Amino acid sequence: MINKKNKSKFDLDGIPPLREAVPLGLQHLFAMVFGNSVTALLITQILGLSQAQSTMLVQGAMLAAAIATLIQLYPPPFIKGYKFGVRLPVIMGTSYLFLGGCLGVVEEYGMAAMVGGQIAGAIFHIFFGLFIVSKIRRIFTPVISGTIITCMGLGLFPTAINNLAGGANSPEYGYIINFVIGLIVALIIIVLQNYGKGIIKDIAILVGIIAGFIISAAMGIVDFSAVKEAAWVSIPKPLAFGIEFKPHIIVMFILLYIVSVADLMGNLTLTTVGGLDRDVTEKELSSGVMGVGLGSICASLLNSIPVAAFSQNAAIVSLNKVVSRFVIATATFFLILGGISPKIGSIITSMPSCVIGGATLVIFSQIAMAGVNLLTKEEFTKKNMLIAGVAIATSLGITGTKEALVYFPTTLATVIGDSSVVLGALIALFLQGLFYIIEKVLKKGKN
């Protein structure tokens, strides 16, 4: 039963007034909506789709993010004691972990094979969350979780800088004005986070983004052409490209879904430690994994790629401590509007990349520092320093030089080369397990 009298934005079940909830939700929206649309644009380029088809993919990605987020916020029941969602303030969107694999499948086999592989893998993922994940939760010690979150934040820095420079594929990439506007946005957020009061402090990111948008518009670098051409209403067609099941592609997606648990663990830990001052529980992780599976099935039906929790939104929760699920739900309202109205969607996505770059520069830095903070909560022994140091260094080094994996199998190169989180988690878990075995053997030898 929802207690409508609870108006606290610092409570999971709190329902703050709309004058607070809407701006708090909007800053979550602007932090994720552009990254959520990238996959649709890349698929458009690979397949040479029409403008109408490209718009439909962007709409599908928005609707998929909204549905997957609502599943996690207000989870539907599955069986006694388990639900299809984590019931935490997380925002879901298209997963970059799956991006490389999805683009490869689309290029070689088409959209139908990608959709079939995703749905089959997601069904497996639901049962993986139900029966297996709770049994492996204990291996995610503070040093592992801290390493994952640190890798997450540091691995996102190039994305923030590319946006700050104007967007990697933009003809204006690298223009000095982009850096000036983006750094103004970052400075506004930093100052308000430190010296702001009340709601202004809580929505510091939104204030910085709005200020950056106004400056950009005044300087003529906001492109409204897509807004003028877009239709008011258009509903994405489910399974617009068909569905096809290929065994080897299904296996690839199953592996990617399993690996994605480390990414989810990092995001949920960032949310609970930063926003609720506690660790994520076994049941929350299991339910969250099941929610990812159900959300990814919905995303696939809408011609999008699998979903994941967005780390930038987890960082916002950690930063302002606003954990109200209702606040996050207001962001999904705008995602749904963008999903059914191309015109509204184009307005949302008309924000210049440099403005988003300035905001994410602050957000991603907080993710990295949250990881460092978690690492320091456990004694920084030589063993822990080796685990974290080697994992972080190797993962960032590999993802920063993906061309070094040119002779690796495509699936393996995608898994370890496209995500610093996955590679960092795998290395940290391997070293932790190795040290545990060696210490057991040495202890037994002494006895």
Short mmCIF file of C-alpha atoms in Angstrom, two decimals:
data_model
loop_
_atom_site.label_atom_id
_atom_site.label_comp_id
_atom_site.label_asym_id
_atom_site.label_seq_id
_atom_site.Cartn_x
_atom_site.Cartn_y
_atom_site.Cartn_z
CA MET A 1 0.00 0.00 0.00
CA ILE A 2 1.45 3.37 -1.06
CA ASN A 3 1.46 6.00 1.68
CA LYS A 4 0.49 9.18 -0.16
CA LYS A 5 1.25 11.22 2.96
CA ASN A 6 4.94 10.44 2.60
CA LYS A 7 6.24 13.38 0.56
CA SER A 8 9.94 12.86 1.24
CA LYS A 9 12.16 12.70 -1.85
CA PHE A 10 14.76 11.02 0.35
CA ASP A 11 12.58 7.93 0.91
CA LEU A 12 12.05 5.04 -1.52
CA ASP A 13 8.28 5.29 -1.16
CA GLY A 14 8.16 9.06 -0.92
CA ILE A 15 5.90 10.99 -3.32
CA PRO A 16 7.19 14.58 -3.37
CA PRO A 17 5.02 17.29 -4.97
CA LEU A 18 5.27 17.58 -8.76
CA ARG A 19 7.03 20.96 -8.51
CA GLU A 20 9.97 19.02 -7.04
CA ALA A 21 9.53 15.61 -8.67
CA VAL A 22 9.39 16.87 -12.26
CA PRO A 23 12.68 18.85 -12.30
CA LEU A 24 14.40 16.08 -10.34
CA GLY A 25 13.14 13.56 -12.90
CA LEU A 26 14.11 15.75 -15.86
CA GLN A 27 17.75 15.83 -14.85
CA HIS A 28 17.72 12.03 -14.84
CA LEU A 29 16.11 12.13 -18.29
CA PHE A 30 18.70 14.45 -19.84
CA ALA A 31 21.54 12.45 -18.27
CA MET A 32 20.53 9.27 -20.11
CA VAL A 33 18.35 9.99 -23.14
CA PHE A 34 21.16 10.73 -25.59
CA GLY A 35 23.18 7.65 -24.72
CA ASN A 36 19.97 5.64 -24.96
CA SER A 37 19.47 6.76 -28.59
CA VAL A 38 22.99 6.07 -29.86
CA THR A 39 22.39 2.39 -30.59
CA ALA A 40 19.40 3.18 -32.83
CA LEU A 41 21.48 5.66 -34.85
CA LEU A 42 24.35 3.18 -35.26
CA ILE A 43 22.00 0.43 -36.46
CA THR A 44 20.52 2.94 -38.91
CA GLN A 45 23.97 3.61 -40.37
CA ILE A 46 24.84 -0.09 -40.70
CA LEU A 47 21.59 -1.09 -42.42
CA GLY A 48 21.13 2.13 -44.38
CA LEU A 49 17.60 2.62 -43.00
CA SER A 50 15.27 5.42 -44.01
CA GLN A 51 14.63 8.46 -41.80
CA ALA A 52 11.24 7.02 -40.84
CA GLN A 53 12.79 3.70 -39.80
CA SER A 54 15.55 5.48 -37.87
CA THR A 55 12.95 7.56 -36.00
CA MET A 56 11.05 4.38 -35.17
CA LEU A 57 14.20 2.81 -33.66
CA VAL A 58 14.84 5.90 -31.52
CA GLN A 59 11.21 5.85 -30.38
CA GLY A 60 11.46 2.15 -29.59
CA ALA A 61 14.58 2.75 -27.50
CA MET A 62 12.76 5.43 -25.47
CA LEU A 63 9.69 3.27 -24.89
CA ALA A 64 11.87 0.29 -24.00
CA ALA A 65 13.80 2.37 -21.44
CA ALA A 66 10.54 3.59 -19.89
CA ILE A 67 9.00 0.11 -19.64
CA ALA A 68 12.20 -1.48 -18.29
CA THR A 69 12.57 1.31 -15.71
CA LEU A 70 8.97 0.94 -14.50
CA ILE A 71 9.52 -2.82 -14.17
CA GLN A 72 12.46 -2.14 -11.85
CA LEU A 73 10.68 0.61 -9.91
CA TYR A 74 7.33 -1.15 -9.41
CA PRO A 75 8.13 -4.82 -10.07
CA PRO A 76 5.38 -7.27 -11.06
CA PRO A 77 5.33 -10.52 -9.01
CA PHE A 78 6.87 -13.71 -10.37
CA ILE A 79 6.72 -16.38 -7.69
CA LYS A 80 6.46 -16.14 -3.93
CA GLY A 81 9.28 -13.99 -2.59
CA TYR A 82 10.59 -12.92 -6.00
CA LYS A 83 9.64 -10.13 -8.35
CA PHE A 84 10.67 -8.98 -11.83
CA GLY A 85 12.50 -5.94 -10.54
CA VAL A 86 14.71 -4.54 -7.83
CA ARG A 87 12.37 -1.85 -6.36
CA LEU A 88 15.22 0.68 -6.24
CA PRO A 89 15.60 4.12 -7.90
CA VAL A 90 17.35 2.99 -11.09
CA ILE A 91 16.87 4.09 -14.69
CA MET A 92 17.21 1.52 -17.43
CA GLY A 93 18.27 2.07 -21.03
CA THR A 94 20.04 0.46 -23.98
CA SER A 95 23.14 -1.39 -22.78
CA TYR A 96 26.55 -0.48 -24.17
CA LEU A 97 27.80 -3.88 -23.02
CA PHE A 98 25.67 -5.48 -25.76
CA LEU A 99 26.35 -2.80 -28.38
CA GLY A 100 29.34 -4.39 -30.13
CA GLY A 101 27.72 -7.83 -30.32
CA CYS A 102 24.39 -6.41 -31.52
CA LEU A 103 25.98 -4.32 -34.28
CA GLY A 104 28.01 -7.32 -35.45
CA VAL A 105 24.90 -9.53 -35.63
CA VAL A 106 22.89 -6.82 -37.41
CA GLU A 107 25.62 -6.30 -39.99
CA GLU A 108 26.03 -10.02 -40.78
CA TYR A 109 22.59 -11.54 -40.14
CA GLY A 110 20.11 -8.65 -39.92
CA MET A 111 17.74 -7.30 -37.28
CA ALA A 112 15.53 -10.42 -37.12
CA ALA A 113 18.43 -12.59 -35.90
CA MET A 114 19.45 -9.96 -33.33
CA VAL A 115 15.92 -9.76 -31.92
CA GLY A 116 15.57 -13.57 -31.73
CA GLY A 117 18.92 -13.99 -30.00
CA GLN A 118 18.13 -11.26 -27.49
CA ILE A 119 14.73 -12.70 -26.54
CA ALA A 120 16.04 -16.27 -26.13
CA GLY A 121 19.00 -15.02 -24.08
CA ALA A 122 16.71 -12.85 -21.92
CA ILE A 123 14.50 -15.84 -21.07
CA PHE A 124 17.62 -17.69 -19.90
CA HIS A 125 18.64 -14.57 -17.94
CA ILE A 126 15.37 -14.58 -15.99
CA PHE A 127 15.98 -18.13 -14.75
CA PHE A 128 19.65 -17.31 -14.15
CA GLY A 129 18.53 -14.52 -11.83
CA LEU A 130 16.04 -16.77 -10.08
CA PHE A 131 18.22 -19.80 -9.41
CA ILE A 132 21.90 -18.81 -9.64
CA VAL A 133 22.65 -15.14 -8.93
CA SER A 134 21.85 -15.26 -5.21
CA LYS A 135 24.42 -18.05 -4.83
CA ILE A 136 27.24 -15.92 -6.28
CA ARG A 137 26.38 -12.66 -4.49
CA ARG A 138 28.90 -13.39 -1.71
CA ILE A 139 31.84 -13.24 -4.13
CA PHE A 140 31.18 -9.52 -4.67
CA THR A 141 33.25 -8.33 -1.70
CA PRO A 142 33.86 -4.59 -1.14
CA VAL A 143 37.14 -4.78 -3.07
CA ILE A 144 35.34 -6.38 -6.05
CA SER A 145 32.40 -3.96 -5.94
CA GLY A 146 34.74 -1.00 -5.48
CA THR A 147 36.86 -2.12 -8.42
CA ILE A 148 33.78 -2.53 -10.63
CA ILE A 149 32.45 0.95 -9.81
CA THR A 150 35.86 2.58 -10.23
CA CYS A 151 36.28 0.92 -13.63
CA MET A 152 32.77 2.06 -14.52
CA GLY A 153 33.53 5.70 -13.76
CA LEU A 154 37.01 5.84 -15.27
CA GLY A 155 35.88 3.94 -18.37
CA LEU A 156 33.21 6.58 -19.04
CA PHE A 157 35.63 9.54 -19.05
CA PRO A 158 36.37 9.28 -22.81
CA THR A 159 32.61 9.43 -23.48
CA ALA A 160 32.31 12.59 -21.38
CA ILE A 161 35.27 14.23 -23.16
CA ASN A 162 33.97 13.26 -26.62
CA ASN A 163 30.65 14.88 -25.76
CA LEU A 164 32.42 17.89 -24.28
CA ALA A 165 34.25 18.32 -27.60
CA GLY A 166 30.93 18.39 -29.48
CA GLY A 167 30.21 14.72 -30.23
CA ALA A 168 32.62 12.27 -31.85
CA ASN A 169 30.81 12.20 -35.22
CA SER A 170 30.03 15.91 -35.37
CA PRO A 171 31.70 18.18 -37.98
CA GLU A 172 32.14 20.70 -35.13
CA TYR A 173 34.06 18.17 -33.03
CA GLY A 174 36.89 19.85 -31.12
CA TYR A 175 35.71 23.44 -31.52
CA ILE A 176 36.86 25.55 -28.57
CA ILE A 177 33.35 26.94 -28.05
CA ASN A 178 32.14 23.41 -27.23
CA PHE A 179 34.67 23.12 -24.41
CA VAL A 180 33.79 26.60 -23.10
CA ILE A 181 30.05 25.85 -22.92
CA GLY A 182 30.57 22.39 -21.46
CA LEU A 183 32.95 23.62 -18.76
CA ILE A 184 30.50 26.41 -17.84
CA VAL A 185 27.85 23.70 -17.34
CA ALA A 186 30.25 21.64 -15.19
CA LEU A 187 31.21 24.71 -13.13
CA ILE A 188 27.57 25.61 -12.45
CA ILE A 189 26.85 22.07 -11.27
CA ILE A 190 29.94 21.97 -9.04
CA VAL A 191 29.16 25.33 -7.41
CA LEU A 192 25.47 24.53 -6.82
CA GLN A 193 26.32 21.08 -5.44
CA ASN A 194 28.65 22.67 -2.90
CA TYR A 195 26.87 25.92 -2.04
CA GLY A 196 23.28 25.52 -3.23
CA LYS A 197 20.38 25.11 -0.82
CA GLY A 198 17.23 22.96 -0.93
CA ILE A 199 15.76 22.04 -4.29
CA ILE A 200 18.35 24.12 -6.20
CA LYS A 201 21.11 21.91 -4.84
CA ASP A 202 19.13 18.77 -5.63
CA ILE A 203 18.56 19.80 -9.26
CA ALA A 204 22.03 21.27 -9.80
CA ILE A 205 22.56 19.08 -12.87
CA LEU A 206 19.30 20.22 -14.49
CA VAL A 207 20.11 23.88 -13.77
CA GLY A 208 23.53 23.46 -15.39
CA ILE A 209 22.02 21.73 -18.44
CA ILE A 210 19.34 24.43 -18.90
CA ALA A 211 21.96 27.18 -18.58
CA GLY A 212 24.13 25.43 -21.17
CA PHE A 213 21.17 25.02 -23.53
CA ILE A 214 20.32 28.74 -23.28
CA ILE A 215 23.92 29.74 -23.97
CA SER A 216 24.10 27.30 -26.90
CA ALA A 217 20.83 28.58 -28.38
CA ALA A 218 22.00 32.20 -28.05
CA MET A 219 25.17 31.28 -29.96
CA GLY A 220 23.22 29.49 -32.70
CA ILE A 221 24.58 25.98 -32.15
CA VAL A 222 21.25 24.29 -31.32
CA ASP A 223 19.82 22.46 -34.35
CA PHE A 224 15.99 22.55 -34.39
CA SER A 225 15.60 21.15 -37.93
CA ALA A 226 14.66 17.67 -36.69
CA VAL A 227 11.95 19.18 -34.48
CA LYS A 228 10.32 20.97 -37.41
CA GLU A 229 10.26 17.85 -39.60
CA ALA A 230 9.08 15.35 -36.96
CA ALA A 231 5.46 14.15 -36.76
CA TRP A 232 3.40 14.75 -33.63
CA VAL A 233 2.28 11.13 -33.16
CA SER A 234 3.70 7.85 -34.46
CA ILE A 235 3.58 4.50 -32.67
CA PRO A 236 6.59 2.16 -33.17
CA LYS A 237 5.68 -1.15 -34.82
CA PRO A 238 6.64 -4.20 -32.71
CA LEU A 239 8.91 -6.73 -34.44
CA ALA A 240 9.08 -4.45 -37.47
CA PHE A 241 11.99 -6.44 -38.93
CA GLY A 242 10.75 -9.90 -37.95
CA ILE A 243 12.31 -12.46 -35.63
CA GLU A 244 14.72 -15.32 -36.30
CA PHE A 245 16.45 -17.76 -33.94
CA LYS A 246 20.04 -18.81 -34.70
CA PRO A 247 21.66 -21.12 -32.08
CA HIS A 248 25.17 -19.63 -32.15
CA ILE A 249 23.79 -16.09 -31.81
CA ILE A 250 21.61 -17.18 -28.88
CA VAL A 251 24.71 -18.62 -27.16
CA MET A 252 26.56 -15.33 -27.69
CA PHE A 253 23.72 -13.35 -26.10
CA ILE A 254 23.47 -15.77 -23.17
CA LEU A 255 27.16 -15.15 -22.44
CA LEU A 256 26.67 -11.39 -22.69
CA TYR A 257 23.68 -11.52 -20.34
CA ILE A 258 25.69 -13.49 -17.77
CA VAL A 259 28.58 -11.03 -17.98
CA SER A 260 26.13 -8.12 -17.61
CA VAL A 261 25.45 -9.20 -14.00
CA ALA A 262 28.75 -7.57 -12.97
CA ASP A 263 27.63 -4.30 -14.55
CA LEU A 264 24.25 -4.46 -12.80
CA MET A 265 25.94 -5.28 -9.51
CA GLY A 266 28.10 -2.18 -9.83
CA ASN A 267 25.14 0.09 -10.58
CA LEU A 268 22.95 -1.31 -7.81
CA THR A 269 25.82 -1.04 -5.32
CA LEU A 270 26.41 2.58 -6.35
CA THR A 271 22.70 3.28 -5.81
CA THR A 272 22.34 1.55 -2.44
CA VAL A 273 25.68 2.57 -0.92
CA GLY A 274 25.45 6.15 -2.17
CA GLY A 275 21.72 6.72 -1.78
CA LEU A 276 20.65 4.38 1.03
CA ASP A 277 23.91 3.87 2.99
CA ARG A 278 23.74 0.08 2.73
CA ASP A 279 24.85 -2.71 0.42
CA VAL A 280 22.64 -4.39 -2.16
CA THR A 281 21.01 -7.62 -0.93
CA GLU A 282 20.99 -11.06 -2.57
CA LYS A 283 17.24 -10.88 -3.25
CA GLU A 284 17.58 -7.39 -4.78
CA LEU A 285 20.31 -8.58 -7.12
CA SER A 286 18.29 -11.64 -8.15
CA SER A 287 15.14 -9.59 -8.73
CA GLY A 288 17.14 -6.94 -10.58
CA VAL A 289 18.60 -9.56 -12.94
CA MET A 290 15.12 -10.95 -13.58
CA GLY A 291 13.91 -7.41 -14.27
CA VAL A 292 16.70 -6.93 -16.80
CA GLY A 293 15.56 -10.12 -18.55
CA LEU A 294 11.91 -9.03 -18.74
CA GLY A 295 12.86 -5.49 -19.74
CA SER A 296 15.15 -6.80 -22.48
CA ILE A 297 12.34 -8.93 -23.91
CA CYS A 298 10.16 -5.81 -24.10
CA ALA A 299 13.03 -3.86 -25.67
CA SER A 300 13.59 -6.58 -28.28
CA LEU A 301 9.92 -6.57 -29.24
CA LEU A 302 10.28 -2.81 -29.81
CA ASN A 303 13.27 -3.38 -32.15
CA SER A 304 15.80 -2.18 -29.57
CA ILE A 305 18.78 -3.85 -27.86
CA PRO A 306 18.93 -5.29 -24.28
CA VAL A 307 18.69 -2.92 -21.35
CA ALA A 308 20.90 -2.15 -18.37
CA ALA A 309 20.90 0.22 -15.41
CA PHE A 310 22.49 3.55 -16.36
CA SER A 311 25.47 4.40 -14.19
CA GLN A 312 25.08 8.17 -14.65
CA ASN A 313 21.65 8.00 -13.05
CA ALA A 314 22.96 5.86 -10.19
CA ALA A 315 25.60 8.55 -9.67
CA ILE A 316 22.94 11.28 -9.51
CA VAL A 317 21.12 9.30 -6.81
CA SER A 318 24.40 8.91 -4.95
CA LEU A 319 25.12 12.63 -5.36
CA ASN A 320 21.85 14.18 -4.20
CA LYS A 321 20.49 11.26 -2.09
CA VAL A 322 17.07 11.58 -3.77
CA VAL A 323 15.92 7.95 -3.74
CA SER A 324 12.18 8.41 -4.32
CA ARG A 325 10.98 5.94 -6.96
CA PHE A 326 8.25 8.41 -7.87
CA VAL A 327 10.89 10.91 -8.96
CA ILE A 328 12.39 8.36 -11.34
CA ALA A 329 8.89 7.49 -12.59
CA THR A 330 8.38 11.10 -13.70
CA ALA A 331 11.36 10.67 -16.05
CA THR A 332 9.66 7.64 -17.61
CA PHE A 333 6.61 9.79 -18.35
CA PHE A 334 8.73 11.96 -20.65
CA LEU A 335 10.38 8.90 -22.17
CA ILE A 336 6.94 7.54 -23.03
CA LEU A 337 5.97 10.89 -24.58
CA GLY A 338 9.15 10.81 -26.67
CA GLY A 339 8.40 7.21 -27.61
CA ILE A 340 4.98 7.96 -29.07
CA SER A 341 5.65 11.49 -30.35
CA PRO A 342 8.66 11.96 -32.67
CA LYS A 343 8.34 15.74 -32.26
CA ILE A 344 8.64 15.63 -28.49
CA GLY A 345 11.41 13.06 -28.78
CA SER A 346 13.35 15.32 -31.13
CA ILE A 347 12.96 18.24 -28.71
CA ILE A 348 14.40 16.12 -25.90
CA THR A 349 17.34 15.01 -28.06
CA SER A 350 18.10 18.49 -29.49
CA MET A 351 20.39 19.27 -26.55
CA PRO A 352 23.95 19.98 -27.84
CA SER A 353 26.51 17.28 -27.00
CA CYS A 354 28.85 19.77 -25.31
CA VAL A 355 26.16 20.58 -22.72
CA ILE A 356 25.69 16.89 -21.91
CA GLY A 357 29.48 16.50 -21.86
CA GLY A 358 29.81 19.15 -19.16
CA ALA A 359 27.16 17.47 -17.01
CA THR A 360 28.50 13.93 -17.47
CA LEU A 361 32.04 15.08 -16.70
CA VAL A 362 30.87 15.79 -13.14
CA ILE A 363 28.59 12.73 -12.98
CA PHE A 364 31.20 10.25 -14.18
CA SER A 365 33.81 11.68 -11.84
CA GLN A 366 31.47 10.98 -8.93
CA ILE A 367 31.06 7.36 -10.08
CA ALA A 368 34.82 6.89 -10.05
CA MET A 369 35.19 8.51 -6.62
CA ALA A 370 32.33 6.40 -5.24
CA GLY A 371 34.31 3.33 -6.31
CA VAL A 372 37.44 4.63 -4.61
CA ASN A 373 35.42 5.36 -1.47
CA LEU A 374 34.05 1.81 -1.45
CA LEU A 375 37.55 0.39 -1.91
CA THR A 376 38.82 2.30 1.13
CA LYS A 377 36.02 0.95 3.35
CA GLU A 378 37.87 -2.37 3.48
CA GLU A 379 41.44 -2.54 4.79
CA PHE A 380 43.75 -1.59 1.94
CA THR A 381 46.07 -4.55 2.29
CA LYS A 382 48.72 -5.40 -0.27
CA LYS A 383 46.43 -8.15 -1.59
CA ASN A 384 43.50 -5.77 -2.08
CA MET A 385 45.76 -3.17 -3.69
CA LEU A 386 47.01 -5.78 -6.16
CA ILE A 387 43.50 -6.99 -6.98
CA ALA A 388 42.10 -3.50 -7.55
CA GLY A 389 45.21 -2.01 -9.16
CA VAL A 390 45.83 -4.78 -11.70
CA ALA A 391 42.12 -5.08 -12.57
CA ILE A 392 41.66 -1.33 -13.10
CA ALA A 393 44.90 -0.86 -15.02
CA THR A 394 44.36 -3.84 -17.32
CA SER A 395 40.68 -3.15 -18.03
CA LEU A 396 41.23 0.52 -18.87
CA GLY A 397 44.34 -0.29 -20.87
CA ILE A 398 42.56 -2.90 -23.00
CA THR A 399 39.37 -0.89 -23.58
CA GLY A 400 41.50 2.12 -24.49
CA THR A 401 43.42 0.11 -27.13
CA LYS A 402 40.82 -2.29 -28.54
CA GLU A 403 42.87 -2.70 -31.71
CA ALA A 404 45.18 -4.92 -29.65
CA LEU A 405 42.42 -7.57 -29.73
CA VAL A 406 42.40 -7.81 -33.52
CA TYR A 407 43.27 -11.54 -33.52
CA PHE A 408 40.87 -12.50 -30.72
CA PRO A 409 37.57 -14.26 -31.53
CA THR A 410 34.93 -11.63 -32.26
CA THR A 411 32.67 -12.51 -29.33
CA LEU A 412 35.53 -12.54 -26.82
CA ALA A 413 36.90 -9.26 -28.18
CA THR A 414 33.45 -7.71 -27.82
CA VAL A 415 32.99 -8.92 -24.25
CA ILE A 416 36.38 -7.77 -22.91
CA GLY A 417 37.10 -4.88 -25.26
CA ASP A 418 33.85 -2.91 -25.11
CA SER A 419 33.40 -2.69 -21.35
CA SER A 420 35.96 -1.72 -18.73
CA VAL A 421 33.44 -2.91 -16.13
CA VAL A 422 33.25 -6.48 -17.41
CA LEU A 423 36.99 -6.93 -17.88
CA GLY A 424 37.76 -5.27 -14.54
CA ALA A 425 35.26 -7.51 -12.76
CA LEU A 426 36.59 -10.68 -14.41
CA ILE A 427 40.20 -9.88 -13.53
CA ALA A 428 39.35 -8.87 -9.95
CA LEU A 429 37.24 -12.00 -9.41
CA PHE A 430 39.98 -14.20 -10.87
CA LEU A 431 42.67 -12.69 -8.63
CA GLN A 432 40.45 -12.87 -5.55
CA GLY A 433 39.74 -16.56 -6.27
CA LEU A 434 43.41 -17.28 -6.99
CA PHE A 435 44.57 -15.70 -3.73
CA TYR A 436 41.87 -17.60 -1.81
CA ILE A 437 43.04 -20.95 -3.24
CA ILE A 438 46.73 -20.19 -2.62
CA GLU A 439 46.05 -19.16 0.98
CA LYS A 440 44.01 -22.35 1.57
CA VAL A 441 46.83 -24.50 0.17
CA LEU A 442 49.49 -22.70 2.26
CA LYS A 443 47.38 -22.98 5.40
CA LYS A 444 46.83 -26.69 4.78
CA GLY A 445 50.56 -27.18 4.20
CA LYS A 446 51.38 -25.61 7.56
CA ASN A 447 48.98 -27.95 9.31
#
